[in-house]
CSV table of C-alpha atoms and ligand atoms in Angstrom, one decimal:
chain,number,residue,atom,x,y,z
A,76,UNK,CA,178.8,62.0,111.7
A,77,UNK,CA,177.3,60.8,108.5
A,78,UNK,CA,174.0,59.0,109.3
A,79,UNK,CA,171.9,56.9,106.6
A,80,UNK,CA,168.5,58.0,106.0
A,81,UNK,CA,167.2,55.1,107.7
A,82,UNK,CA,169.3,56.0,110.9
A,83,UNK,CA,168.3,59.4,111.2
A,84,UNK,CA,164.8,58.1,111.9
A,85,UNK,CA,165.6,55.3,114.1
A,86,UNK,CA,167.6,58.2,115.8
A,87,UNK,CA,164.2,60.6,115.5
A,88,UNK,CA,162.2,58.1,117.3
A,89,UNK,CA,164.6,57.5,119.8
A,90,UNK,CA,164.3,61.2,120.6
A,91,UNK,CA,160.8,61.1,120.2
A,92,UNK,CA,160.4,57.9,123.0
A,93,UNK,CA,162.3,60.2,125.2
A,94,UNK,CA,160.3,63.1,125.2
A,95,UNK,CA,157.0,61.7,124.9
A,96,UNK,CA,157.4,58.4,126.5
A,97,UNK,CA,154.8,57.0,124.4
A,98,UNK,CA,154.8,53.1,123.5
A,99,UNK,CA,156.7,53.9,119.8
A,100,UNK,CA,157.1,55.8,117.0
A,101,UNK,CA,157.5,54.9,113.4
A,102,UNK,CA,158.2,56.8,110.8
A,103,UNK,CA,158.4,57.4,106.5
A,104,UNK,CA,160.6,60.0,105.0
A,105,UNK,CA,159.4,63.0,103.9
A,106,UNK,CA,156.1,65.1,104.3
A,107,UNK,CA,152.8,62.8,103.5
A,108,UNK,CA,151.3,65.7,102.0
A,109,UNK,CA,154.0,66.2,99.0
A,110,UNK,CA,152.9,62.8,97.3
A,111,UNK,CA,150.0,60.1,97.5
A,112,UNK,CA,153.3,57.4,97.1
A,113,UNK,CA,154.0,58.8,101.0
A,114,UNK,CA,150.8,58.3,102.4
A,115,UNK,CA,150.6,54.5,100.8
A,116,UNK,CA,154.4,53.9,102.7
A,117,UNK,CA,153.0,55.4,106.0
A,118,UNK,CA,149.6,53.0,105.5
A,119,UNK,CA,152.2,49.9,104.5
A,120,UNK,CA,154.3,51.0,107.5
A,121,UNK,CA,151.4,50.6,110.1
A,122,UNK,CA,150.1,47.4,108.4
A,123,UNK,CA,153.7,45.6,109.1
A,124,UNK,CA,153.9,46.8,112.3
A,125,UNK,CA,149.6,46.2,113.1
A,126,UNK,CA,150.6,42.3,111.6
A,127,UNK,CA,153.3,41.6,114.3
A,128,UNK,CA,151.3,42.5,117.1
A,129,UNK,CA,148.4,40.1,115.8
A,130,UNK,CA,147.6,37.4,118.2
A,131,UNK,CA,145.0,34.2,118.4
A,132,UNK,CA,141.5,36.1,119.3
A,133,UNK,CA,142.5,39.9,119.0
A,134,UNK,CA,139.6,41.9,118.9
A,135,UNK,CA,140.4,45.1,117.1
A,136,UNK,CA,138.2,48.2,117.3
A,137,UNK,CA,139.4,50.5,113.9
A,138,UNK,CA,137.8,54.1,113.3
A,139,UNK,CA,137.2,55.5,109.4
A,140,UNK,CA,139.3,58.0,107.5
A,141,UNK,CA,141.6,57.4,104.0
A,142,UNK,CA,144.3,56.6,105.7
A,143,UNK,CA,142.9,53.8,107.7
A,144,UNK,CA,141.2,52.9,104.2
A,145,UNK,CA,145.0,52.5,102.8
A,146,UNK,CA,146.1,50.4,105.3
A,147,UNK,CA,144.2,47.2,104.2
A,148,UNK,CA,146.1,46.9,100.8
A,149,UNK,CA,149.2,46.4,103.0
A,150,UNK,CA,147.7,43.6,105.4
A,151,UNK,CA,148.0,39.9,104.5
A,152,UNK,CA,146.2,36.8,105.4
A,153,UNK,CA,147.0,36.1,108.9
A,154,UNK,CA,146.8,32.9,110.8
A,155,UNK,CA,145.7,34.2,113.7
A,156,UNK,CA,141.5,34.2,114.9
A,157,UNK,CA,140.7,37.9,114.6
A,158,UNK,CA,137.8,40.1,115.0
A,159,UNK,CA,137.4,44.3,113.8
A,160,UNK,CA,135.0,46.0,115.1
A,161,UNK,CA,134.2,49.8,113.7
A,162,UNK,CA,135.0,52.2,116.8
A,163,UNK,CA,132.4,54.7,115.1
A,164,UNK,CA,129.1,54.6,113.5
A,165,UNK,CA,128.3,56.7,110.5
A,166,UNK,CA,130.2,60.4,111.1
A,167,UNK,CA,128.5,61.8,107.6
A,168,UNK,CA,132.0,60.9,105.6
A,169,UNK,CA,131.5,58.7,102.3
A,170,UNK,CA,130.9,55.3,102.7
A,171,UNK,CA,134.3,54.1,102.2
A,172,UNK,CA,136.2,56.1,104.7
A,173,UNK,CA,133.9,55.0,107.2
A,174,UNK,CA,134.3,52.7,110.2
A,175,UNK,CA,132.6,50.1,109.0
A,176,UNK,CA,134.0,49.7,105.6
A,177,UNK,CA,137.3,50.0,107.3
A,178,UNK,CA,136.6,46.9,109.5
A,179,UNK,CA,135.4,44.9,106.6
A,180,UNK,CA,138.6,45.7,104.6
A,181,UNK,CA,140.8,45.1,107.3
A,182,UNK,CA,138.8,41.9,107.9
A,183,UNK,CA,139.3,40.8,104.3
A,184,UNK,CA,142.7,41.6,104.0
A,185,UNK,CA,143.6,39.1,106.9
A,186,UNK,CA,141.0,36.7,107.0
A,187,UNK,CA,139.0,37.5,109.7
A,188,UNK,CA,136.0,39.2,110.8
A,189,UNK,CA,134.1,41.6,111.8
A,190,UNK,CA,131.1,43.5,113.0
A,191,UNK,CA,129.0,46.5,111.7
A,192,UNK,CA,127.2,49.1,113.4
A,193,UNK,CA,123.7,50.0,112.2
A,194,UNK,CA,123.5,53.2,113.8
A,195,UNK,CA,124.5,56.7,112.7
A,196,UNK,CA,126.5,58.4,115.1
A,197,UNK,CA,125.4,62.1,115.5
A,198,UNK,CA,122.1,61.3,116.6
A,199,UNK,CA,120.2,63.1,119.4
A,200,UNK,CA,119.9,61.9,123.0
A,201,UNK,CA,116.7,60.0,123.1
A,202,UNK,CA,118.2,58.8,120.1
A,203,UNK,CA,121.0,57.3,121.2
A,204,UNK,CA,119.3,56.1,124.4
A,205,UNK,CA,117.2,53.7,122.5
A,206,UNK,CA,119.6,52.6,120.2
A,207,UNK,CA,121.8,51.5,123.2
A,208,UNK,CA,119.3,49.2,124.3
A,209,UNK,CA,119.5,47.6,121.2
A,210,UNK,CA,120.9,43.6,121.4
A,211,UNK,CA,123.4,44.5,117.9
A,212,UNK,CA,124.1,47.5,118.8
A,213,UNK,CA,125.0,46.8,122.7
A,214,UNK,CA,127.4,44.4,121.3
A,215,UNK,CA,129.4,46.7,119.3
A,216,UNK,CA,129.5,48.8,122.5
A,217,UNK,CA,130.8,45.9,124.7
A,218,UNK,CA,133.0,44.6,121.9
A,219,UNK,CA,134.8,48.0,121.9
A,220,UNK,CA,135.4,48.2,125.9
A,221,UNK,CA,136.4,44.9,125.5
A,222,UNK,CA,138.7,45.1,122.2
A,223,UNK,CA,142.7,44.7,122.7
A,224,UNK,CA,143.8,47.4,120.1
A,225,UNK,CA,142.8,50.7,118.6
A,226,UNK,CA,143.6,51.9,115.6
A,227,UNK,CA,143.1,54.9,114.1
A,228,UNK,CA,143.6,58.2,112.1
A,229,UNK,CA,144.4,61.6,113.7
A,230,UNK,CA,142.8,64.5,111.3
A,231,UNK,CA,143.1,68.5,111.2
A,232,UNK,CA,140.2,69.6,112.8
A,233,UNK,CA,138.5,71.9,109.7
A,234,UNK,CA,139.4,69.2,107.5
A,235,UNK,CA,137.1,66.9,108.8
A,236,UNK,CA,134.7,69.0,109.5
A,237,UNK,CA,133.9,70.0,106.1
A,238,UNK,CA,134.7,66.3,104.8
A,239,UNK,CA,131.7,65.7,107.3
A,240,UNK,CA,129.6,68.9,106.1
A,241,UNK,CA,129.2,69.8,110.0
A,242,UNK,CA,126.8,73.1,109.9
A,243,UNK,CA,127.5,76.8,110.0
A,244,UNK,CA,127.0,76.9,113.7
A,245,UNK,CA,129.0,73.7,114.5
A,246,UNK,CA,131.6,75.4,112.6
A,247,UNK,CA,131.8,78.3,113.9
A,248,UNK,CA,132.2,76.6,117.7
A,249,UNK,CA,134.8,74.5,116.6
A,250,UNK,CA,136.9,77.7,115.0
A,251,UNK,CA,135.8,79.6,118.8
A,252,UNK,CA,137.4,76.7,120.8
A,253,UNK,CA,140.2,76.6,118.8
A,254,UNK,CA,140.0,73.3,117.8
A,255,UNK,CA,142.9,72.2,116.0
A,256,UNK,CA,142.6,68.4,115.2
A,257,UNK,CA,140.2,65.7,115.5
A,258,UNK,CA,140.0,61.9,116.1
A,259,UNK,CA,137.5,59.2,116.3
A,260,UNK,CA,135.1,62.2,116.4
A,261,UNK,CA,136.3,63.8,118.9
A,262,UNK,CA,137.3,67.5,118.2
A,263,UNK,CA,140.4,68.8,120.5
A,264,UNK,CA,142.2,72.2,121.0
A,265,UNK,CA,146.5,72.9,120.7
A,266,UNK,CA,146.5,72.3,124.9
A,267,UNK,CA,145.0,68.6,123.8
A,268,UNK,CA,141.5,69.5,125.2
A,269,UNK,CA,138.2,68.0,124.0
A,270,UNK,CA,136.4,70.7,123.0
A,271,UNK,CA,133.4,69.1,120.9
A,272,UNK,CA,132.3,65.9,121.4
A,273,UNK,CA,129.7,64.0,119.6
A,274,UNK,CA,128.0,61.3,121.7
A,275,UNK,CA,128.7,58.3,120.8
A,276,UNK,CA,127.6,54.2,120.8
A,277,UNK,CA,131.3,53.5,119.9
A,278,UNK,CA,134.3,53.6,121.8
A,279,UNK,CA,135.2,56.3,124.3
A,280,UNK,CA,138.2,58.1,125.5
A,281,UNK,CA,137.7,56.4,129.0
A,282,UNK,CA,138.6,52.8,127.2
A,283,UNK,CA,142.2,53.7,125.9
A,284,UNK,CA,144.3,53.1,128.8
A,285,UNK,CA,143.0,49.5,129.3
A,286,UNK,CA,144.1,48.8,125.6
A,287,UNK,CA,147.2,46.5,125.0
A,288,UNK,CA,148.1,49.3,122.4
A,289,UNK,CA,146.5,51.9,120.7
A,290,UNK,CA,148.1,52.5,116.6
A,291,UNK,CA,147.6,56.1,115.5
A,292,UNK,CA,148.4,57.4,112.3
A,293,UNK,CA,148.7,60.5,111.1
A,294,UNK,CA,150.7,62.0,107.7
A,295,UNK,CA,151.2,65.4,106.0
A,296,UNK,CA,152.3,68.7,107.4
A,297,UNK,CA,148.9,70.0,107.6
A,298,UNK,CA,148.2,67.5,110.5
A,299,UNK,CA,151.8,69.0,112.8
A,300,UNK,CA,149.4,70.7,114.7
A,301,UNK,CA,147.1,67.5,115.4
A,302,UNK,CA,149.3,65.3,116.0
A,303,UNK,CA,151.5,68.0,118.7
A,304,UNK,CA,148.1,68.6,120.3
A,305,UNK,CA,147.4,64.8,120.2
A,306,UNK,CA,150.7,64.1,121.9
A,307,UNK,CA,149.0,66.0,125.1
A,308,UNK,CA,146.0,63.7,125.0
A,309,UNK,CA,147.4,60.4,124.0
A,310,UNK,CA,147.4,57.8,126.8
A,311,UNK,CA,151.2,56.0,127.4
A,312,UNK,CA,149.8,53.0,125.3
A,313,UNK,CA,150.4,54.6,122.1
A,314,UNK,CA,151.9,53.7,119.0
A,315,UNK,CA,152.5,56.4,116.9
A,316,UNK,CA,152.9,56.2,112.9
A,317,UNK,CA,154.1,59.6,111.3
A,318,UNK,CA,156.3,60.9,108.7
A,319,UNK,CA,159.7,62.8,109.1
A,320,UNK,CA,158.5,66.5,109.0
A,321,UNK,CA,156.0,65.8,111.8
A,322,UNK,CA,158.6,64.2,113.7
A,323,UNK,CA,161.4,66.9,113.7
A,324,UNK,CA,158.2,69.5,114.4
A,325,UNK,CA,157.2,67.5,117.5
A,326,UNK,CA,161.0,67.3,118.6
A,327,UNK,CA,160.9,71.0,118.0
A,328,UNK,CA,158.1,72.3,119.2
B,1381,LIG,O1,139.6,61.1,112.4
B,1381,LIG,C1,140.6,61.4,111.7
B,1381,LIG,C2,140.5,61.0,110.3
B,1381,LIG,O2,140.0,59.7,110.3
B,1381,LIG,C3,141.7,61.2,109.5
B,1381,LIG,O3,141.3,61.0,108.2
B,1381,LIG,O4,143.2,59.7,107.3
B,1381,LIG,O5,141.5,60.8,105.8
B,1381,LIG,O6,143.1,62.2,107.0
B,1381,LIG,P1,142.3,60.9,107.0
């Protein structure tokens, strides 16, 4: 039967909901990686559907990446009391694809606002102890077990890794494990495994379930791989934003 292009991916979620059971899918024609005008209609896509779910006192924790830097020219001013808090601190990524940047764009773009972490992210233990034990940066911490939504980018794992100049030896551990995509820092595997994890102030994995959603975006054929090895990770809370030909490879696959 003839179907419009709209309904095949209402039908493509459908079958996606069914065999992921996740919260939702969305998704944009095409592959994000063709054509920059695809990855600004996935980041328009997720702002729409982020600005419905907005409520009086929604604290947001957001993570870095471009397409997370895209999706505050789609938000508007809301009415709503909200707060963003960066889910990350500095992961060695320019400035503006960072977690904080992100928060203050998003915070911009609606109206609210939002909180920065001082604190650079791949830090050593003793490190990281003390910086815990700092007041502004034990906020950030509790703000992000606290936060109602997540939302965040999904990358392929080598991608990231030299965006984030990781060494030779890092590297070569990631490409040993077999890591295939990465989020919020953490580096996973094709079975959805966390194979590298850098130790974090921000948010942790542990904190997803108790989320009222979590948005994850992801765009581009490069990232199929990601986002099917994602799928074995992500808790049932998810939201997922994607294009067409990572949808009919997850339906596939
Ligand atoms: O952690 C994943 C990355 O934030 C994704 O970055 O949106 O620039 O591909 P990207």
């Amino acid at each position: 039967p003839y179907m419009t292009t709209l309904d095949r991916r209402t039908d493509l979620a459908r079958r996606l909901r069914d065999k992921y059971g996740l919260q939702d899918f969305f998704i944009i024609r095409g592959d994000a990686d063709e054509s920059p005008e695809l990855q600004q209609e996935l980041a328009k896509l997720m702002a729409e559907e982020f600005q419905k779910m907005l409520f009086d006192g929604a604290v947001i924790s957001v993570t870095g990446g471009s397409t997370m830097a895209n999706v505050g020219k789609y938000l508007h001013p809301a009415d709503e009391k909200l707060l963003f808090v960066p889910a990350r601190g500095g992961l060695g990524e320019e400035l503006g694809n960072q977690a904080n940047s992100i928060a203050s764009r998003l915070a911009s773009a609606t109206g609210g606002e939002h909180k920065v972490l001082y604190a650079p992210d791949n830090v050593g233990e003793s490190a990281l102890e003390s910086l815990k034990a700092e007041p502004s940066v034990k906020e950030i911490a509790e703000l992000n077990q606290q936060s109602h939504y997540v939302i965040h980018g999904i990358g392929e794992a080598f991608t990231m890794a030299e965006r984030r100049n990781v060494d030779d030896e890092t590297l070569a551990g990631l490409k040993d494990s077999g890591a295939v995509g990465e989020t919020f820092g953490y580096y996973f595997d094709k079975e959805g495994d966390i194979v590298r994890k850098v130790k974090t102030i921000g948010l942790q994995l542990e904190d997803l379930e108790s989320k009222k959603a979590i948005l994850a975006v992801a765009g581009g054929s490069s990232k199929k791989e990601a986002v099917r090895a994602y799928m074995k990770m992500a808790p049932r809370n998810t939201v997922l934003f994607i294009d067409e030909t990572i949808a009919e490879f997850l339906l596939d696959s």
